[in-house]
Tab-separated table of C-alpha atoms in Angstrom:
chain	number	residue	atom	x	y	z
A	1	MET	CA	20.175	-43.618	-57.485
A	2	PRO	CA	18.933	-40.420	-55.680
A	3	LYS	CA	16.360	-38.497	-57.611
A	4	LYS	CA	17.536	-35.102	-58.856
A	5	PRO	CA	15.441	-32.221	-57.431
A	6	GLY	CA	12.970	-30.741	-59.838
A	7	LYS	CA	12.698	-27.069	-60.772
A	8	ILE	CA	9.787	-26.443	-58.364
A	9	GLU	CA	11.648	-27.959	-55.419
A	10	THR	CA	14.753	-25.936	-56.253
A	11	ARG	CA	12.783	-22.687	-56.454
A	12	LEU	CA	11.019	-23.392	-53.159
A	13	SER	CA	14.345	-24.095	-51.492
A	14	MET	CA	15.800	-20.858	-52.775
A	15	ALA	CA	12.756	-18.927	-51.551
A	16	VAL	CA	12.999	-20.421	-48.050
A	17	LEU	CA	16.709	-19.648	-47.953
A	18	ALA	CA	16.042	-16.035	-48.955
A	19	VAL	CA	13.479	-15.649	-46.180
A	20	LEU	CA	15.898	-17.045	-43.603
A	21	VAL	CA	18.615	-14.639	-44.762
A	22	ALA	CA	16.201	-11.702	-44.493
A	23	ILE	CA	15.213	-12.737	-40.957
A	24	GLY	CA	18.851	-13.012	-39.944
A	25	VAL	CA	19.646	-9.550	-41.283
A	26	GLY	CA	16.625	-8.113	-39.449
A	27	VAL	CA	17.694	-9.668	-36.165
A	28	ALA	CA	21.219	-8.333	-36.568
A	29	LEU	CA	19.988	-4.820	-37.288
A	30	ARG	CA	17.589	-4.968	-34.351
A	31	GLN	CA	20.437	-5.698	-31.961
A	32	PHE	CA	22.034	-2.366	-32.812
A	33	ARG	CA	18.838	-0.366	-32.654
A	34	ILE	CA	17.795	0.777	-29.142
A	35	SER	CA	14.114	0.850	-28.310
A	36	ALA	CA	12.523	4.268	-27.958
A	37	ALA	CA	11.188	3.184	-24.564
A	38	VAL	CA	14.731	2.458	-23.366
A	39	LEU	CA	15.978	5.801	-24.642
A	40	ALA	CA	13.139	7.553	-22.839
A	41	LEU	CA	14.338	6.145	-19.511
A	42	ARG	CA	17.878	7.458	-19.885
A	43	PRO	CA	18.531	10.362	-17.499
A	44	GLU	CA	19.873	12.615	-20.251
A	45	SER	CA	16.717	12.105	-22.297
A	46	LEU	CA	14.504	12.793	-19.310
A	47	HIS	CA	16.409	15.995	-18.606
A	48	GLU	CA	16.037	17.199	-22.177
A	49	GLU	CA	12.287	16.582	-22.075
A	50	ALA	CA	11.877	18.296	-18.728
A	51	GLY	CA	13.847	21.291	-19.969
A	52	SER	CA	11.674	21.858	-23.020
A	53	PRO	CA	9.389	24.913	-23.226
A	54	ALA	CA	6.349	22.614	-23.197
A	55	ASP	CA	6.983	21.503	-19.617
A	56	GLN	CA	3.944	20.852	-17.462
A	57	ALA	CA	3.670	22.042	-13.868
A	58	PRO	CA	5.346	19.625	-11.404
A	59	ILE	CA	3.024	17.287	-9.523
A	60	ILE	CA	4.361	18.451	-6.124
A	61	ASP	CA	5.493	21.727	-4.604
A	62	LEU	CA	9.296	22.056	-4.962
A	63	LYS	CA	9.660	25.219	-2.870
A	64	GLU	CA	12.915	25.318	-0.840
A	65	SER	CA	13.730	21.717	-1.764
A	66	GLY	CA	16.657	22.398	-4.079
A	67	MET	CA	15.062	19.980	-6.564
A	68	VAL	CA	14.032	20.530	-10.182
A	69	PRO	CA	11.932	18.407	-12.581
A	70	PHE	CA	13.930	15.643	-14.228
A	71	SER	CA	11.091	14.205	-16.314
A	72	PRO	CA	7.625	15.274	-17.403
A	73	PRO	CA	4.675	14.228	-15.214
A	74	GLU	CA	2.938	10.945	-15.966
A	75	HIS	CA	-0.669	10.180	-15.098
A	76	PHE	CA	-2.413	6.812	-14.837
A	77	THR	CA	-6.033	5.741	-14.387
A	78	PRO	CA	-7.499	2.432	-13.194
A	79	ASP	CA	-7.403	1.256	-16.828
A	80	THR	CA	-3.715	2.103	-17.351
A	81	LEU	CA	-2.216	1.561	-13.883
A	82	TYR	CA	-0.766	-1.817	-14.899
A	83	GLU	CA	1.447	-0.025	-17.417
A	84	LYS	CA	3.395	1.557	-14.564
A	85	ILE	CA	3.242	-1.074	-11.809
A	86	ASP	CA	2.366	-4.310	-13.546
A	87	GLY	CA	2.125	-7.084	-10.945
A	88	ARG	CA	0.985	-4.836	-8.077
A	89	ALA	CA	-1.946	-3.051	-9.683
A	90	ASP	CA	-4.551	-5.399	-8.184
A	91	LEU	CA	-3.643	-4.353	-4.636
A	92	TYR	CA	-4.402	-0.709	-5.405
A	93	LEU	CA	-7.433	-1.357	-7.566
A	94	GLY	CA	-8.969	-3.535	-4.860
A	95	ALA	CA	-8.468	-0.762	-2.286
A	96	GLY	CA	-10.319	1.974	-4.181
A	97	PHE	CA	-7.569	3.385	-6.431
A	98	VAL	CA	-8.545	6.599	-8.261
A	99	SER	CA	-5.400	7.814	-10.036
A	100	LEU	CA	-1.598	7.871	-9.983
A	101	ALA	CA	0.727	10.763	-10.803
A	102	THR	CA	4.482	10.185	-11.062
A	103	GLN	CA	7.478	12.355	-11.858
A	104	ARG	CA	11.237	12.377	-11.361
A	105	PHE	CA	13.138	15.185	-9.674
A	106	ALA	CA	16.860	15.819	-9.324
A	107	PRO	CA	18.990	18.094	-7.153
A	108	ASP	CA	19.789	21.291	-9.017
A	109	HIS	CA	23.273	21.118	-10.622
A	110	ALA	CA	23.667	17.432	-9.621
A	111	ARG	CA	21.861	15.296	-12.170
A	112	ASP	CA	23.637	12.017	-11.388
A	113	ARG	CA	21.064	11.389	-8.622
A	114	TRP	CA	17.298	11.720	-8.710
A	115	VAL	CA	14.096	10.609	-7.006
A	116	GLU	CA	10.881	9.330	-8.548
A	117	VAL	CA	7.695	10.343	-6.733
A	118	PHE	CA	4.524	8.232	-6.873
A	119	VAL	CA	1.361	10.004	-5.690
A	120	TYR	CA	-1.543	7.559	-5.422
A	121	ASP	CA	-4.980	9.105	-5.001
A	122	MET	CA	-6.905	6.369	-3.188
A	123	GLY	CA	-10.128	8.334	-2.765
A	124	ARG	CA	-10.398	7.976	1.042
A	125	PRO	CA	-7.941	8.073	3.971
A	126	GLN	CA	-8.907	4.490	4.864
A	127	ASN	CA	-7.892	3.253	1.420
A	128	ALA	CA	-4.601	5.144	1.458
A	129	PHE	CA	-3.694	3.871	4.928
A	130	SER	CA	-4.582	0.336	3.875
A	131	VAL	CA	-2.095	0.166	0.992
A	132	PHE	CA	0.490	2.002	3.108
A	133	SER	CA	0.160	-0.444	5.997
A	134	MET	CA	-0.116	-3.604	3.893
A	135	GLN	CA	3.116	-2.848	2.036
A	136	ARG	CA	5.292	-1.866	4.977
A	137	ARG	CA	8.767	-3.352	4.525
A	138	GLU	CA	10.247	-5.570	7.210
A	139	THR	CA	13.452	-3.532	7.170
A	140	ALA	CA	11.572	-0.223	7.491
A	141	ARG	CA	12.407	2.348	10.130
A	142	THR	CA	9.986	5.014	11.296
A	143	ASP	CA	10.628	8.518	10.014
A	144	ARG	CA	11.037	10.717	13.100
A	145	GLN	CA	9.959	13.928	11.385
A	146	LEU	CA	6.819	12.668	9.656
A	147	PRO	CA	3.913	10.769	11.240
A	148	ASN	CA	2.669	7.747	9.313
A	149	ALA	CA	5.881	7.549	7.306
A	150	TYR	CA	8.772	5.132	7.191
A	151	ARG	CA	12.064	4.821	5.363
A	152	THR	CA	14.134	2.137	3.744
A	153	GLU	CA	17.726	2.500	2.570
A	154	ASN	CA	16.876	4.676	-0.437
A	155	ALA	CA	13.180	5.507	-0.135
A	156	LEU	CA	10.432	7.092	1.954
A	157	PHE	CA	6.802	5.893	2.141
A	158	MET	CA	3.939	7.862	3.669
A	159	THR	CA	0.193	8.432	3.757
A	160	ARG	CA	-1.623	11.760	3.974
A	161	GLY	CA	-5.399	11.946	3.862
A	162	PRO	CA	-6.548	10.109	0.711
A	163	TYR	CA	-2.988	9.958	-0.699
A	164	TYR	CA	-0.376	7.219	-0.476
A	165	LEU	CA	3.106	8.301	-1.595
A	166	GLU	CA	6.382	6.640	-2.445
A	167	TRP	CA	9.635	8.553	-2.870
A	168	ILE	CA	12.215	6.244	-4.512
A	169	GLY	CA	15.773	7.598	-4.759
A	170	THR	CA	18.575	6.305	-6.944
A	171	ASP	CA	20.616	5.613	-3.801
A	172	GLY	CA	20.785	6.196	-0.072
A	173	ALA	CA	23.081	9.228	-0.179
A	174	PRO	CA	22.348	11.412	2.888
A	175	VAL	CA	22.001	14.603	0.831
A	176	LEU	CA	19.436	13.032	-1.499
A	177	GLN	CA	17.520	11.468	1.385
A	178	GLU	CA	17.382	14.821	3.190
A	179	GLN	CA	15.957	16.443	0.067
A	180	ILE	CA	13.362	13.680	-0.137
A	181	GLY	CA	12.394	14.532	3.438
A	182	ILE	CA	11.996	18.204	2.534
A	183	LEU	CA	9.721	17.297	-0.386
A	184	ALA	CA	7.663	14.948	1.779
A	185	ARG	CA	7.200	17.515	4.554
A	186	ARG	CA	6.255	20.136	1.990
A	187	PHE	CA	3.624	17.819	0.533
A	188	SER	CA	2.273	17.130	4.015
A	189	ASP	CA	2.034	20.852	4.820
A	190	THR	CA	0.150	21.588	1.602
A	191	HIS	CA	-2.233	18.617	1.947
A	192	GLY	CA	-3.885	18.988	5.324
A	193	GLY	CA	-0.886	19.056	7.648
A	194	ALA	CA	-1.274	17.408	11.059
A	195	ASP	CA	-4.993	16.761	10.643
A	196	ALA	CA	-4.479	14.663	7.516
A	197	ALA	CA	-1.630	12.787	9.209
A	198	VAL	CA	-3.938	11.119	11.741
A	199	ALA	CA	-4.283	7.514	10.574
A	200	PRO	CA	-7.802	6.057	10.331
A	201	GLY	CA	-8.583	3.767	13.255
A	202	ALA	CA	-5.859	5.197	15.484
A	203	SER	CA	-8.158	5.215	18.536
A	204	LEU	CA	-9.473	1.661	18.190
A	205	PHE	CA	-6.770	-0.126	20.192
A	206	PRO	CA	-5.582	0.120	23.815
A	207	ASP	CA	-2.033	1.360	24.321
A	208	ALA	CA	-0.858	-1.266	26.825
A	209	GLY	CA	1.396	-3.754	25.043
A	210	LEU	CA	0.821	-2.235	21.597
A	211	SER	CA	3.741	-2.787	19.218
A	212	PRO	CA	4.793	0.442	17.478
A	213	ASP	CA	3.936	0.802	13.786
A	214	SER	CA	2.142	-2.547	13.723
A	215	ARG	CA	-1.323	-1.363	12.718
A	216	GLN	CA	-2.790	-2.439	9.410
A	217	LEU	CA	-6.105	-2.014	7.635
A	218	ILE	CA	-7.385	-4.930	5.549
A	219	THR	CA	-10.112	-3.655	3.250
A	220	ALA	CA	-11.383	-7.018	2.003
A	221	ASN	CA	-11.288	-10.776	2.667
A	222	ALA	CA	-9.513	-10.525	6.001
A	223	PHE	CA	-8.205	-13.821	7.414
A	224	GLY	CA	-9.554	-15.547	4.286
A	225	TYR	CA	-13.192	-14.828	5.231
A	226	GLU	CA	-15.062	-12.871	2.557
A	227	GLN	CA	-17.451	-11.145	4.974
A	228	LEU	CA	-14.611	-9.585	6.979
A	229	ASP	CA	-13.898	-6.224	5.365
A	230	ASN	CA	-12.410	-3.006	6.719
A	231	ILE	CA	-10.617	-4.895	9.476
A	232	HIS	CA	-8.053	-2.941	11.524
A	233	THR	CA	-5.309	-5.069	13.076
A	234	ALA	CA	-2.546	-4.306	15.560
A	235	GLY	CA	0.335	-6.269	17.032
A	236	TYR	CA	0.817	-6.732	20.777
A	237	LEU	CA	3.453	-8.173	23.037
A	238	ILE	CA	1.987	-9.563	26.269
A	239	HIS	CA	4.041	-11.698	28.670
A	240	GLY	CA	6.559	-12.245	25.888
A	241	VAL	CA	3.888	-13.512	23.473
A	242	HIS	CA	3.255	-11.813	20.125
A	243	LEU	CA	-0.460	-11.376	19.418
A	244	THR	CA	-2.699	-9.797	16.788
A	245	ALA	CA	-5.846	-7.917	17.796
A	246	PHE	CA	-8.512	-6.901	15.292
A	247	VAL	CA	-11.367	-4.385	15.317
A	248	SER	CA	-13.926	-3.362	12.717
A	249	GLU	CA	-16.642	-0.750	13.053
A	250	ARG	CA	-19.930	-1.942	11.537
A	251	LYS	CA	-23.142	-0.056	10.779
A	252	ASN	CA	-24.681	-0.739	14.189
A	253	ALA	CA	-24.595	-3.114	17.151
A	254	ASP	CA	-26.837	-5.683	15.466
A	255	ALA	CA	-24.546	-5.837	12.425
A	256	ALA	CA	-21.482	-6.292	14.646
A	257	THR	CA	-23.149	-9.077	16.646
A	258	ALA	CA	-24.339	-10.850	13.503
A	259	LEU	CA	-20.902	-10.735	11.889
A	260	ALA	CA	-19.214	-12.042	15.051
A	261	ASP	CA	-21.627	-14.982	15.133
A	262	SER	CA	-21.228	-15.618	11.405
A	263	TYR	CA	-17.436	-15.693	11.686
A	264	ARG	CA	-17.643	-18.037	14.683
A	265	GLN	CA	-20.000	-20.395	12.854
A	266	THR	CA	-17.727	-20.429	9.805
A	267	LEU	CA	-14.699	-21.376	11.889
A	268	LEU	CA	-16.666	-24.192	13.527
A	269	ALA	CA	-17.809	-25.404	10.124
A	270	TYR	CA	-14.184	-25.634	9.009
A	271	GLY	CA	-13.144	-27.792	11.956
A	272	ALA	CA	-12.502	-25.381	14.821
A	273	ASP	CA	-13.381	-26.529	18.330
A	274	ALA	CA	-15.113	-24.402	20.940
A	275	ALA	CA	-12.932	-23.625	23.946
A	276	SER	CA	-13.562	-22.081	27.337
A	277	ALA	CA	-13.991	-18.339	27.017
A	278	PRO	CA	-12.136	-15.973	29.385
A	279	PRO	CA	-14.399	-15.495	32.443
A	280	ALA	CA	-13.656	-11.755	32.647
A	281	VAL	CA	-14.995	-11.046	29.143
A	282	ASP	CA	-18.719	-11.387	28.526
A	283	GLY	CA	-20.059	-12.603	25.206
A	284	VAL	CA	-16.715	-13.845	23.949
A	285	ALA	CA	-16.288	-16.913	21.758
A	286	MET	CA	-12.928	-18.670	22.004
A	287	LEU	CA	-12.118	-21.337	19.439
A	288	GLN	CA	-9.254	-23.734	18.951
A	289	VAL	CA	-8.159	-23.610	15.300
A	290	PHE	CA	-5.495	-26.286	14.861
A	291	ASP	CA	-2.694	-25.144	17.202
A	292	THR	CA	-3.862	-21.525	17.625
A	293	MET	CA	-6.690	-19.729	19.414
A	294	GLU	CA	-9.229	-17.378	17.805
A	295	ILE	CA	-11.259	-15.012	20.000
A	296	VAL	CA	-14.319	-13.245	18.588
A	297	PHE	CA	-16.803	-10.846	20.211
A	298	SER	CA	-18.676	-7.593	19.673
A	299	ARG	CA	-18.970	-4.412	21.697
A	300	GLY	CA	-21.560	-1.943	20.544
A	301	SER	CA	-21.025	-1.374	16.833
A	302	TYR	CA	-17.549	-2.945	16.930
A	303	LEU	CA	-16.546	-6.448	15.898
A	304	ALA	CA	-13.332	-7.406	17.675
A	305	GLY	CA	-11.089	-10.265	18.696
A	306	VAL	CA	-7.656	-11.855	18.770
A	307	HIS	CA	-6.369	-13.687	15.701
A	308	GLU	CA	-4.243	-16.859	15.673
A	309	ALA	CA	-2.962	-16.600	19.234
A	310	THR	CA	-0.408	-19.177	20.325
A	311	ASP	CA	-1.029	-18.658	24.044
A	312	ALA	CA	-4.575	-18.772	25.472
A	313	THR	CA	-3.720	-16.872	28.664
A	314	ALA	CA	-2.062	-13.967	26.856
A	315	ALA	CA	-4.902	-13.925	24.313
A	316	ALA	CA	-7.481	-13.706	27.112
A	317	ILE	CA	-5.644	-10.752	28.682
A	318	LEU	CA	-5.607	-8.927	25.353
A	319	ALA	CA	-9.285	-9.702	24.735
A	320	GLN	CA	-10.208	-8.215	28.110
A	321	ARG	CA	-8.184	-5.042	27.488
A	322	LEU	CA	-9.674	-4.700	24.029
A	323	ALA	CA	-13.230	-5.189	25.258
A	324	GLU	CA	-12.807	-2.588	28.027
A	325	HIS	CA	-11.282	-0.129	25.562
A	326	LEU	CA	-14.131	-0.521	23.062
A	327	GLU	CA	-16.705	-0.149	25.845
A	328	GLY	CA	-15.153	3.259	26.473
A	329	LEU	CA	-15.661	4.148	22.828
A	330	THR	CA	-19.319	3.151	22.924
A	331	GLY	CA	-20.198	4.724	26.270
A	332	PRO	CA	-22.359	7.845	26.781
A	333	HIS	CA	-19.376	10.199	26.565
A	334	ALA	CA	-17.661	8.413	23.708
A	335	PRO	CA	-16.586	10.385	20.622
A	336	PRO	CA	-18.675	9.865	17.477
A	337	PRO	CA	-17.662	6.507	15.909
A	338	GLN	CA	-16.690	8.116	12.618
A	339	GLU	CA	-13.508	7.782	10.630
A	340	ILE	CA	-11.707	10.808	9.256
A	341	GLY	CA	-12.566	9.986	5.675
A	342	GLU	CA	-16.263	9.640	6.490
A	343	ALA	CA	-16.249	13.022	8.225
A	344	GLU	CA	-14.711	14.635	5.155
A	345	GLU	CA	-17.270	13.023	2.914
A	346	ASN	CA	-20.089	14.336	5.122
A	347	LYS	CA	-18.691	17.859	4.951
A	348	GLU	CA	-18.567	17.668	1.159
A	349	GLN	CA	-22.181	16.493	1.043
A	350	GLN	CA	-23.271	19.362	3.278
């Protein structure tokens, strides 16, 4: 015969049952209670906050934009950046991130649409251009009214001096997108104008065959090689072949030569085979890396080459053009090999 439960077992069972009931009630109540964080993201809540007497000054100039604050400003540091862009923070932190300011703005009298502005202070123009160029969308189209800016269906991305900016609209409505353009141009005018719009490294590449808007700046670990930092790249189309050229200004000619040799030796160590260098380019190393060609050389204080070329002839043509162009930059009448950001830093030190 089954043994009848004792008093202790009965009491324990009742206690467990009571706990389960309490948990169930808590879960049910929780389902009907909206998180404060969710409420804070609702447009009506943002508008109420922005309309309070304790409003802070907007993070950008709204003059003649027809836009008004739709939320209070938010500010993030390297320690808190992940709270806003968790999953992408490492890209910015690795490129010299200083701070982020964000805020939402809406057209006056039309609060069903708004734009959120992200202003990343990256410390130096090189850093800002790097994150701008590395995140360029495949579907992007160049903004015709702003240099170093591109658009997607509902957003505008740009770089100005040490700042990288994103303007993300709720939709692609033409009126909202035009107002985003007004805000962006106003920011550009109040942050250096045309001078700040010149992208770092713009003069490093020859024009012949250059693909528009293809330039990038890799600040660290370029091509998987730890020693390759601050590498500018650009796309080319030569004889129907797509190619990637790269240039990096080093401290001096000896440093550029040493890095070129180090990169060549590393490729050989990982199984690359030496190939015949183009006869028209002195001091060039051409290597066969699986089914692609890698060309490496130095000119003055510049490390340069062609990366992962699928056609040796086209790669040799590009290498020759690149070498001749860099020789012009290192000649007796060449402009000082100094990036915009470095010039600004020198002025501040003086």
